[in-house]
PDB file of C-alpha atoms in Angstrom:
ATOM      1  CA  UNK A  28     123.621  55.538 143.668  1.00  0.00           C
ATOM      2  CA  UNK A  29     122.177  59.058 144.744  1.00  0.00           C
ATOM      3  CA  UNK A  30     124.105  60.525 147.540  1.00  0.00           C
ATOM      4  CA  UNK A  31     122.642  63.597 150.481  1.00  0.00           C
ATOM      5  CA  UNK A  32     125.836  66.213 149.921  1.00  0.00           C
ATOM      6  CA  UNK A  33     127.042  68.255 152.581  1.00  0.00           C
ATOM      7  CA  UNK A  34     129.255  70.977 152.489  1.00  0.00           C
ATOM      8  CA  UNK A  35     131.638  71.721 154.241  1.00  0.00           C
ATOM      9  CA  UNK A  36     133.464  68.577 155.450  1.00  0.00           C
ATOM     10  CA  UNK A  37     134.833  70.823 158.390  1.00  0.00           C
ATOM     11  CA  UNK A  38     134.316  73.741 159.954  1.00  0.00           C
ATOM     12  CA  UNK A  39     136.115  75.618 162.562  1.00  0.00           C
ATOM     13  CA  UNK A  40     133.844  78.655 164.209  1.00  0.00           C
ATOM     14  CA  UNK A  41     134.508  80.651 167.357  1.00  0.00           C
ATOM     15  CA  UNK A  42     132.133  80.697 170.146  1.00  0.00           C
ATOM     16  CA  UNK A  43     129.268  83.306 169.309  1.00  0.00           C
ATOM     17  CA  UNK A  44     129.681  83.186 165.364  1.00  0.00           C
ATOM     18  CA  UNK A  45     127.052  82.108 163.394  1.00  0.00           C
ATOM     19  CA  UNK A  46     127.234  78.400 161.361  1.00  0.00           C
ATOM     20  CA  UNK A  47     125.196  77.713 158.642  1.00  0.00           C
ATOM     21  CA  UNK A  48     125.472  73.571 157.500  1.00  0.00           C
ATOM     22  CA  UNK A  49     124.402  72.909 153.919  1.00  0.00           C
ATOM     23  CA  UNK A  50     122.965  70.055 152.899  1.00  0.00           C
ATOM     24  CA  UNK A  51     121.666  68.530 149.283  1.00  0.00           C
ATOM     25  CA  UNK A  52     119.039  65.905 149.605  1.00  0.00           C
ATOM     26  CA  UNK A  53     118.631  63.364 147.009  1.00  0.00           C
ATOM     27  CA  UNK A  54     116.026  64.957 144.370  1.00  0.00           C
ATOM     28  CA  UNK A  55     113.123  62.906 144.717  1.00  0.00           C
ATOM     29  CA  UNK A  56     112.822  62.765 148.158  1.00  0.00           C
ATOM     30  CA  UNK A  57     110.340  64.537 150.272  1.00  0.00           C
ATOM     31  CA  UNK A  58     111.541  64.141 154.133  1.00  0.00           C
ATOM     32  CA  UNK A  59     114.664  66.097 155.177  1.00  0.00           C
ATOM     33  CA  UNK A  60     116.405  65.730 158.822  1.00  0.00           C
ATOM     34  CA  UNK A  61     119.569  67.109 160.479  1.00  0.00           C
ATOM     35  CA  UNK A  62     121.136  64.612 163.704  1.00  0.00           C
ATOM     36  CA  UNK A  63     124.106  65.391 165.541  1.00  0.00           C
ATOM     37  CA  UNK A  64     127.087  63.319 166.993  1.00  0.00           C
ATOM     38  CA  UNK A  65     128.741  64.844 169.922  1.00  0.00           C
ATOM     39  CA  UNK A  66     132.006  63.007 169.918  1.00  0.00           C
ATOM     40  CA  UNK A  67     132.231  59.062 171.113  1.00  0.00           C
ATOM     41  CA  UNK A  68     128.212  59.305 171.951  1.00  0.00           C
ATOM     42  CA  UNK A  69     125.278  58.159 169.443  1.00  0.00           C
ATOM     43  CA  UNK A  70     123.682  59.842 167.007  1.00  0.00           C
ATOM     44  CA  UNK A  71     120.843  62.225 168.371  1.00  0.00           C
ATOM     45  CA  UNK A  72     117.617  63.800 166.462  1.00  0.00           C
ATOM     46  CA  UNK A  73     117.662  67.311 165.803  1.00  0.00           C
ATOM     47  CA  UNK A  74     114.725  68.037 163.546  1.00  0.00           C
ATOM     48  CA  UNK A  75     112.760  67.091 160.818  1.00  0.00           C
ATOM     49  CA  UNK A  76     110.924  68.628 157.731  1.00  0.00           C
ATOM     50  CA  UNK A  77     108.314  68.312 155.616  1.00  0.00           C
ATOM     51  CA  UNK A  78     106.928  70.295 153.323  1.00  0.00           C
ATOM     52  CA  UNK A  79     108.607  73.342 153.896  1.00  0.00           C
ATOM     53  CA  UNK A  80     107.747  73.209 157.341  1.00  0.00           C
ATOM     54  CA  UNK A  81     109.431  71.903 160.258  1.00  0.00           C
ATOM     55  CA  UNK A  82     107.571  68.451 161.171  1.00  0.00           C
ATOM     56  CA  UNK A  83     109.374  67.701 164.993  1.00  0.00           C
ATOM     57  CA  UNK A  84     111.896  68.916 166.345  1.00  0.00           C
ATOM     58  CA  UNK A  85     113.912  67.722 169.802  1.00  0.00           C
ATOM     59  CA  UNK A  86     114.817  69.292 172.782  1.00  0.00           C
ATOM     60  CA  UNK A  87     118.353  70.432 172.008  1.00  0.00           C
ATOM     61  CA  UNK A  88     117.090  72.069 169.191  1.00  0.00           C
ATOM     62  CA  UNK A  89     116.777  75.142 171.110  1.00  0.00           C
ATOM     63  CA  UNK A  90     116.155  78.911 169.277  1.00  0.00           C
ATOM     64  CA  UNK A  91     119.611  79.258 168.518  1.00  0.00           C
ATOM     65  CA  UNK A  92     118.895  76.454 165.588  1.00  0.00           C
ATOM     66  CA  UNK A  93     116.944  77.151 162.191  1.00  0.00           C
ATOM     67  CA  UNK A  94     116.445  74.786 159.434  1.00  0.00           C
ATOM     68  CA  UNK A  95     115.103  76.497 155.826  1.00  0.00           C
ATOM     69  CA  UNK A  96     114.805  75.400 151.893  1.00  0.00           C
ATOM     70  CA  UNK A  97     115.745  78.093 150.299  1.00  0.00           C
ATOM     71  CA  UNK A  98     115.839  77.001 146.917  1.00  0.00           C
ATOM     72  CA  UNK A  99     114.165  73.530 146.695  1.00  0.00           C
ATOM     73  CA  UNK A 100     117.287  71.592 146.567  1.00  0.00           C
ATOM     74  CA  UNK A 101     119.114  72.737 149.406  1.00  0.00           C
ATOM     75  CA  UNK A 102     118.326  72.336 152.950  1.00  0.00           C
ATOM     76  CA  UNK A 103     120.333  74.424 155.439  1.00  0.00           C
ATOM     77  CA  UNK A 104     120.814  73.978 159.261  1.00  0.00           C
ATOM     78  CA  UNK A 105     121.651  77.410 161.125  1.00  0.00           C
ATOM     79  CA  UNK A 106     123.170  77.910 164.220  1.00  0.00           C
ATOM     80  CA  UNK A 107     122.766  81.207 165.479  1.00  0.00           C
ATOM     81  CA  UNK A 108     125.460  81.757 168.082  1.00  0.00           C
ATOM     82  CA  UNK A 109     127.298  78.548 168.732  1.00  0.00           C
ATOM     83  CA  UNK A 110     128.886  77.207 171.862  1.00  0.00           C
ATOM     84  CA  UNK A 111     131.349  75.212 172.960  1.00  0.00           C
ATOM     85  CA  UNK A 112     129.030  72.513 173.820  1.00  0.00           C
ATOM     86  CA  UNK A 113     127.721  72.596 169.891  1.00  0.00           C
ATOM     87  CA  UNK A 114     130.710  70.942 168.617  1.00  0.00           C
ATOM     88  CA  UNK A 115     129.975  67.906 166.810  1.00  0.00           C
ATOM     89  CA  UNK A 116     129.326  66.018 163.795  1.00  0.00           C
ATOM     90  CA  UNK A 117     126.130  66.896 162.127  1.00  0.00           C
ATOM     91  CA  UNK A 118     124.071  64.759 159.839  1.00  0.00           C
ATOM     92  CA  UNK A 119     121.850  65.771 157.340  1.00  0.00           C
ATOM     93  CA  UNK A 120     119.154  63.007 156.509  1.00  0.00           C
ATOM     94  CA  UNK A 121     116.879  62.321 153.249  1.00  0.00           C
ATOM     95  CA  UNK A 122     114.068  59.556 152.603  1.00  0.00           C
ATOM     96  CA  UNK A 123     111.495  59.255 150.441  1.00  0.00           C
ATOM     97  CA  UNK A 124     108.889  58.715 153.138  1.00  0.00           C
ATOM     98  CA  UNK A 125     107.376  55.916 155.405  1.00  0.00           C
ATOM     99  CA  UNK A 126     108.715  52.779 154.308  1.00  0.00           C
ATOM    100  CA  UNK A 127     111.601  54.353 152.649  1.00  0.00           C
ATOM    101  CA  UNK A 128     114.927  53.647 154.385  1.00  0.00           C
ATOM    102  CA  UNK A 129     116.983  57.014 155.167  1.00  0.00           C
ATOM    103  CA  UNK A 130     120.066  58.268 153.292  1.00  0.00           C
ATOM    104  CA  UNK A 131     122.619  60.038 155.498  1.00  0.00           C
ATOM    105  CA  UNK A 132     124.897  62.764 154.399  1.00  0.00           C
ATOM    106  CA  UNK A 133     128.901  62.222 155.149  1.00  0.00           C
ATOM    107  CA  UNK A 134     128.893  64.542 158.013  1.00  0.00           C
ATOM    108  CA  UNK A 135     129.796  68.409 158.817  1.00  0.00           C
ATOM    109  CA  UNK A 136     132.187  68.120 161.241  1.00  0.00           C
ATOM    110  CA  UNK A 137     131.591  71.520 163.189  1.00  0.00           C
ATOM    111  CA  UNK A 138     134.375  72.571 165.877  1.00  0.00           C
ATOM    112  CA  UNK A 139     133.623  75.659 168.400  1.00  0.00           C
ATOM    113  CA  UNK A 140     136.625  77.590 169.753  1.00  0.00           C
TER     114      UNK A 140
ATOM    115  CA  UNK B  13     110.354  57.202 173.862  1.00  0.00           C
ATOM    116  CA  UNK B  14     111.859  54.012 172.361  1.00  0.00           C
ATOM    117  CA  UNK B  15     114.887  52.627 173.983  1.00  0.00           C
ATOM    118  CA  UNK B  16     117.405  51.144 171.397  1.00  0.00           C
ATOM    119  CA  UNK B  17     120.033  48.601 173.441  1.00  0.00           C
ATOM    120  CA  UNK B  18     123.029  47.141 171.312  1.00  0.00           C
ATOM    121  CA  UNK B  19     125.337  44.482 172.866  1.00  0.00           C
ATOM    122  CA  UNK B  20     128.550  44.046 173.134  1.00  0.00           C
ATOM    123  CA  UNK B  21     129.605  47.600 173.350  1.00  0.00           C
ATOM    124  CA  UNK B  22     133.129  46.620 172.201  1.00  0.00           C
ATOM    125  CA  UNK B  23     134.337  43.943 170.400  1.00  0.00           C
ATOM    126  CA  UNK B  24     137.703  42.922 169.192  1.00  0.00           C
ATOM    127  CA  UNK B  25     138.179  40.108 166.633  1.00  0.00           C
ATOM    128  CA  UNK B  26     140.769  38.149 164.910  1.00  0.00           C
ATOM    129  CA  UNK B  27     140.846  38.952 161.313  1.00  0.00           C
ATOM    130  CA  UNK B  28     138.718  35.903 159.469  1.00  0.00           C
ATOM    131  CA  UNK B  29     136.551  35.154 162.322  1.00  0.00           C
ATOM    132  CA  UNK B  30     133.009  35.486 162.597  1.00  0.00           C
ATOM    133  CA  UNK B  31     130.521  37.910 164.627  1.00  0.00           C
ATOM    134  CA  UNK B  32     127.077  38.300 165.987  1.00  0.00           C
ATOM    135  CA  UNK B  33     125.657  41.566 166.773  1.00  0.00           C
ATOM    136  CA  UNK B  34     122.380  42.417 168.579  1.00  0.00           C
ATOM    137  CA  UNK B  35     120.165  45.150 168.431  1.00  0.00           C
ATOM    138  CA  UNK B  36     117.043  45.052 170.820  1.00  0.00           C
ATOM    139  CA  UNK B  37     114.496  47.889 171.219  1.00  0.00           C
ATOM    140  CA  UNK B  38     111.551  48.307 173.306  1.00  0.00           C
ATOM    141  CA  UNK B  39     108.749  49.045 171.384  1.00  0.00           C
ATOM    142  CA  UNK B  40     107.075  48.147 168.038  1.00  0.00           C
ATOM    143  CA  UNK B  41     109.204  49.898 164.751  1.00  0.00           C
ATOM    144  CA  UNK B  42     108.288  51.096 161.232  1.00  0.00           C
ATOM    145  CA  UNK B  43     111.624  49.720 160.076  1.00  0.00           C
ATOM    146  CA  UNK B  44     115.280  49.441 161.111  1.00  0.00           C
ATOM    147  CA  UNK B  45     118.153  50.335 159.445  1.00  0.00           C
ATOM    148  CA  UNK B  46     122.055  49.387 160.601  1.00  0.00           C
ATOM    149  CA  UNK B  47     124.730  51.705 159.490  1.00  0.00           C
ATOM    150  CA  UNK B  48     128.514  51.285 159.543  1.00  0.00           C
ATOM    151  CA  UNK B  49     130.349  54.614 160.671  1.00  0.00           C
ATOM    152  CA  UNK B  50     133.769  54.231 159.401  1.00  0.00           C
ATOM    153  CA  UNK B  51     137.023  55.688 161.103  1.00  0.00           C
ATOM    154  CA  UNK B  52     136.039  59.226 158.811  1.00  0.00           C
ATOM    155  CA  UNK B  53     132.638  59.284 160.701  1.00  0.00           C
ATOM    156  CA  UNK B  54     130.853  58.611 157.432  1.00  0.00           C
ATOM    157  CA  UNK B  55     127.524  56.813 158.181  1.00  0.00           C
ATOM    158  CA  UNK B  56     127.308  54.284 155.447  1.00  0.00           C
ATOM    159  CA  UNK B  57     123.861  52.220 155.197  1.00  0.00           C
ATOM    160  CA  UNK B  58     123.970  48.527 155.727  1.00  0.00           C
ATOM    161  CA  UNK B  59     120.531  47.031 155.817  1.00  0.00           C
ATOM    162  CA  UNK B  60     117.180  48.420 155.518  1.00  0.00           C
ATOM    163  CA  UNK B  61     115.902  45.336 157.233  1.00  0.00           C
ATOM    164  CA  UNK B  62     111.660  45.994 159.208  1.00  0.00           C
ATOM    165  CA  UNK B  63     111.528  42.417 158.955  1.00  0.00           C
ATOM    166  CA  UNK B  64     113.276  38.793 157.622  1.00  0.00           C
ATOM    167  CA  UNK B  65     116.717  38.378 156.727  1.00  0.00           C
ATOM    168  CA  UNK B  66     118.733  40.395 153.666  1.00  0.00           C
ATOM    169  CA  UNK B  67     122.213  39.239 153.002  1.00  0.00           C
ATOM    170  CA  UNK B  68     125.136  41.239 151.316  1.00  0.00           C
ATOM    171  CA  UNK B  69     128.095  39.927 150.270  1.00  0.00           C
ATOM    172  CA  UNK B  70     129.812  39.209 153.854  1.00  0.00           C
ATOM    173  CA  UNK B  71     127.067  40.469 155.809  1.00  0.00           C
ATOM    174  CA  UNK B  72     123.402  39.656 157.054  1.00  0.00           C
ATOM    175  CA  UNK B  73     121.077  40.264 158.987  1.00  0.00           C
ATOM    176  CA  UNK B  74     117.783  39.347 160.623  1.00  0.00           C
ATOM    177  CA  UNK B  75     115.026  41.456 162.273  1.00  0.00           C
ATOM    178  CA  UNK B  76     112.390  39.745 164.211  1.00  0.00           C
ATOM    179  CA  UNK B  77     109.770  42.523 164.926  1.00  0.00           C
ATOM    180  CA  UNK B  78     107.393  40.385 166.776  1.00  0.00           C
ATOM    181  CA  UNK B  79     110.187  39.490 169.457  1.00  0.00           C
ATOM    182  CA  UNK B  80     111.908  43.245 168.701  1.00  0.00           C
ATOM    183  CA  UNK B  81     115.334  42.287 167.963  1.00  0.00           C
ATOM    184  CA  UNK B  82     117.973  42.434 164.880  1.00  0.00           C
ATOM    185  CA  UNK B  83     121.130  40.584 164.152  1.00  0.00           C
ATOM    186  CA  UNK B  84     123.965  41.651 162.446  1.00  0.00           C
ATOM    187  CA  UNK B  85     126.274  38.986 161.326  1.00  0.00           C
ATOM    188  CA  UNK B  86     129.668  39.370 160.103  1.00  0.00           C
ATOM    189  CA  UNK B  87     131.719  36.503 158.582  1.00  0.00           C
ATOM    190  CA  UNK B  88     135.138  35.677 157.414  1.00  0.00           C
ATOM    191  CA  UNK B  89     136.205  39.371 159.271  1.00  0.00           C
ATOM    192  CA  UNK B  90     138.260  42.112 157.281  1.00  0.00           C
ATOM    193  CA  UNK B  91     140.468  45.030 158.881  1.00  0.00           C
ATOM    194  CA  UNK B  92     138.143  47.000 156.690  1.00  0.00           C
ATOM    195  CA  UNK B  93     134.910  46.197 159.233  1.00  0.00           C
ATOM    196  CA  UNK B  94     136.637  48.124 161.961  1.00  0.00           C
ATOM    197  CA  UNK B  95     134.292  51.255 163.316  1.00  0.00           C
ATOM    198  CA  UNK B  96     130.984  51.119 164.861  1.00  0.00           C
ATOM    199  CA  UNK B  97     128.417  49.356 163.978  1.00  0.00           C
ATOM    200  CA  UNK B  98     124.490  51.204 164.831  1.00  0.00           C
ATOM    201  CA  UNK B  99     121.269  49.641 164.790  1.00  0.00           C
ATOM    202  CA  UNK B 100     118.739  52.579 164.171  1.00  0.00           C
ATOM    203  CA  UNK B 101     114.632  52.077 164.378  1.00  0.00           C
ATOM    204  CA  UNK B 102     112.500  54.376 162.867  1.00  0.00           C
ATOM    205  CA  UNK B 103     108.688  55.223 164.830  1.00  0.00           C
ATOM    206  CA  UNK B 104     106.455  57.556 164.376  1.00  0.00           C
ATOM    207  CA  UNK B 105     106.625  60.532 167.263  1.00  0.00           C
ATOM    208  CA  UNK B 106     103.178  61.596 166.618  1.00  0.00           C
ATOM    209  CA  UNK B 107     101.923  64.725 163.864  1.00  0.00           C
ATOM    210  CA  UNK B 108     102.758  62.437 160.814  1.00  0.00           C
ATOM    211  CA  UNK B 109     106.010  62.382 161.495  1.00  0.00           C
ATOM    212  CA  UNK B 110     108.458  59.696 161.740  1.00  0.00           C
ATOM    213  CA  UNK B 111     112.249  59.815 163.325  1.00  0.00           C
ATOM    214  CA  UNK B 112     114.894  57.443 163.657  1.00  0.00           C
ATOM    215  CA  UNK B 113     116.382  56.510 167.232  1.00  0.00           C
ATOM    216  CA  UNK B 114     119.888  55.411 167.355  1.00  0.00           C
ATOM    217  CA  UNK B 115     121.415  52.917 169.958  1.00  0.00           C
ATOM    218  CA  UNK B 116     124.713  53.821 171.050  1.00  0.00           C
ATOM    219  CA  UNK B 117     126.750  51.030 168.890  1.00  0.00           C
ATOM    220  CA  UNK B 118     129.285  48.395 169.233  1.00  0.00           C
ATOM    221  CA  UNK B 119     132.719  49.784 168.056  1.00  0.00           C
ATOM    222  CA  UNK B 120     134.430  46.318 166.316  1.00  0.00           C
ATOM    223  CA  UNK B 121     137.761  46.358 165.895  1.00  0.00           C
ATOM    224  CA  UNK B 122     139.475  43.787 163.235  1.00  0.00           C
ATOM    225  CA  UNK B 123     142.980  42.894 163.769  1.00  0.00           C
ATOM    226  CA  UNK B 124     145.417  41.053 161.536  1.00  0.00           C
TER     227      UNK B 124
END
């Protein structure tokens, strides 16, 4: 069964360092997302894209945060200067469209010191 | 925006016995999906369930969209189940776009 990659499993950053989250959607799908888990809470929208453009995006994702395709397979979620307060697990997200169910990544789990 | 209530919020059960999970949400949905996150905090895809009843294996479940709630039914309970169980519904949010909303889960927890 086709599987959303990300990479890496963990990451350990210190506050003010820039993250950058890489995902792999499955190939044939055309809607991309990134959701976060803050620990012991539910899992929250980020943002979503389409098309090589960002379709919505929430209210914690604030300027520090940038999503891009650079290549067509990959889809990358930035965090400019991180802060305590973005440690989490983050999601990355893939479905073909309405209709479609959505295929969920295993999880970046992203730790801010 | 679409509230997304899940009951219980804990739940402990005998290995072998049998559970009922409930998902209710507020508003009309383009489909719902219910994910098991495992102790690793992998989200693994259950059902992709808008409407009816799918089964798999030891699990089912039932969405009725014209009263807006889904069931998740567990039989015969495994030590494997344990982890927390989320009922997700996915709306549109306006400018063609479509997101899913997450309730905030019951954690199960199977002992032998």
């Amino acid at each position: 069964e086709p599987e959303v990659t990300q990479t890496p499993s963990h990451q350990v950053t210190q506050m003010g360092q820039e993250v950058i989250l890489r995902c792999v959607p499955i190939s044939n799908h055309l809607y991309f997302y990134w959701y976060r888990q803050i620990l012991g809470q539910k899992v929250e929208f980020l943002v979503s894209f389409y098309n090589n453009e960002i379709s919505e995006k929430s209210e914690i994702f604030d300027d520090q945060f940038s999503v891009e395709r650079p290549d067509g397979s990959n889809f990358t979620l930035k965090i400019r200067s991180t802060k305590l307060e973005d440690s989490a697990m983050y999601f990355c997200a893939s479905s073909q469209g309405v209709n479609y169910g959505y295929t969920f990544g295993s999880g970046t789990r992203l730790t801010v010191v | 925006g679409i509230q997304v209530e899940q009951s219980p919020p804990d739940l402990i059960l005998q290995e072998g016995a049998n559970s009922t999970l409930r998902c209710n949400f507020s508003d009309s949905v383009n489909n719902l999906q219910w994910f098991h996150q495992n102790p690793w905090g992998q989200l693994i895809n259950l059902f992709y369930i808008p409407s009816g009843t799918k089964q798999n294996g030891r699990l089912s479940a039932t969405t009725v969209a014209t009263e807006r709630y889904s069931l998740l039914y567990i039989s015969s309970s495994q030590t494997t189940d344990s982890g927390v169980y989320f009922c997700a519904v996915d709306t549109y949010s306006g400018a063609g776009s479509y997101q899913l909303t997450f309730g905030k889960g019951t954690k199960l927890s199977v002992i032998p």
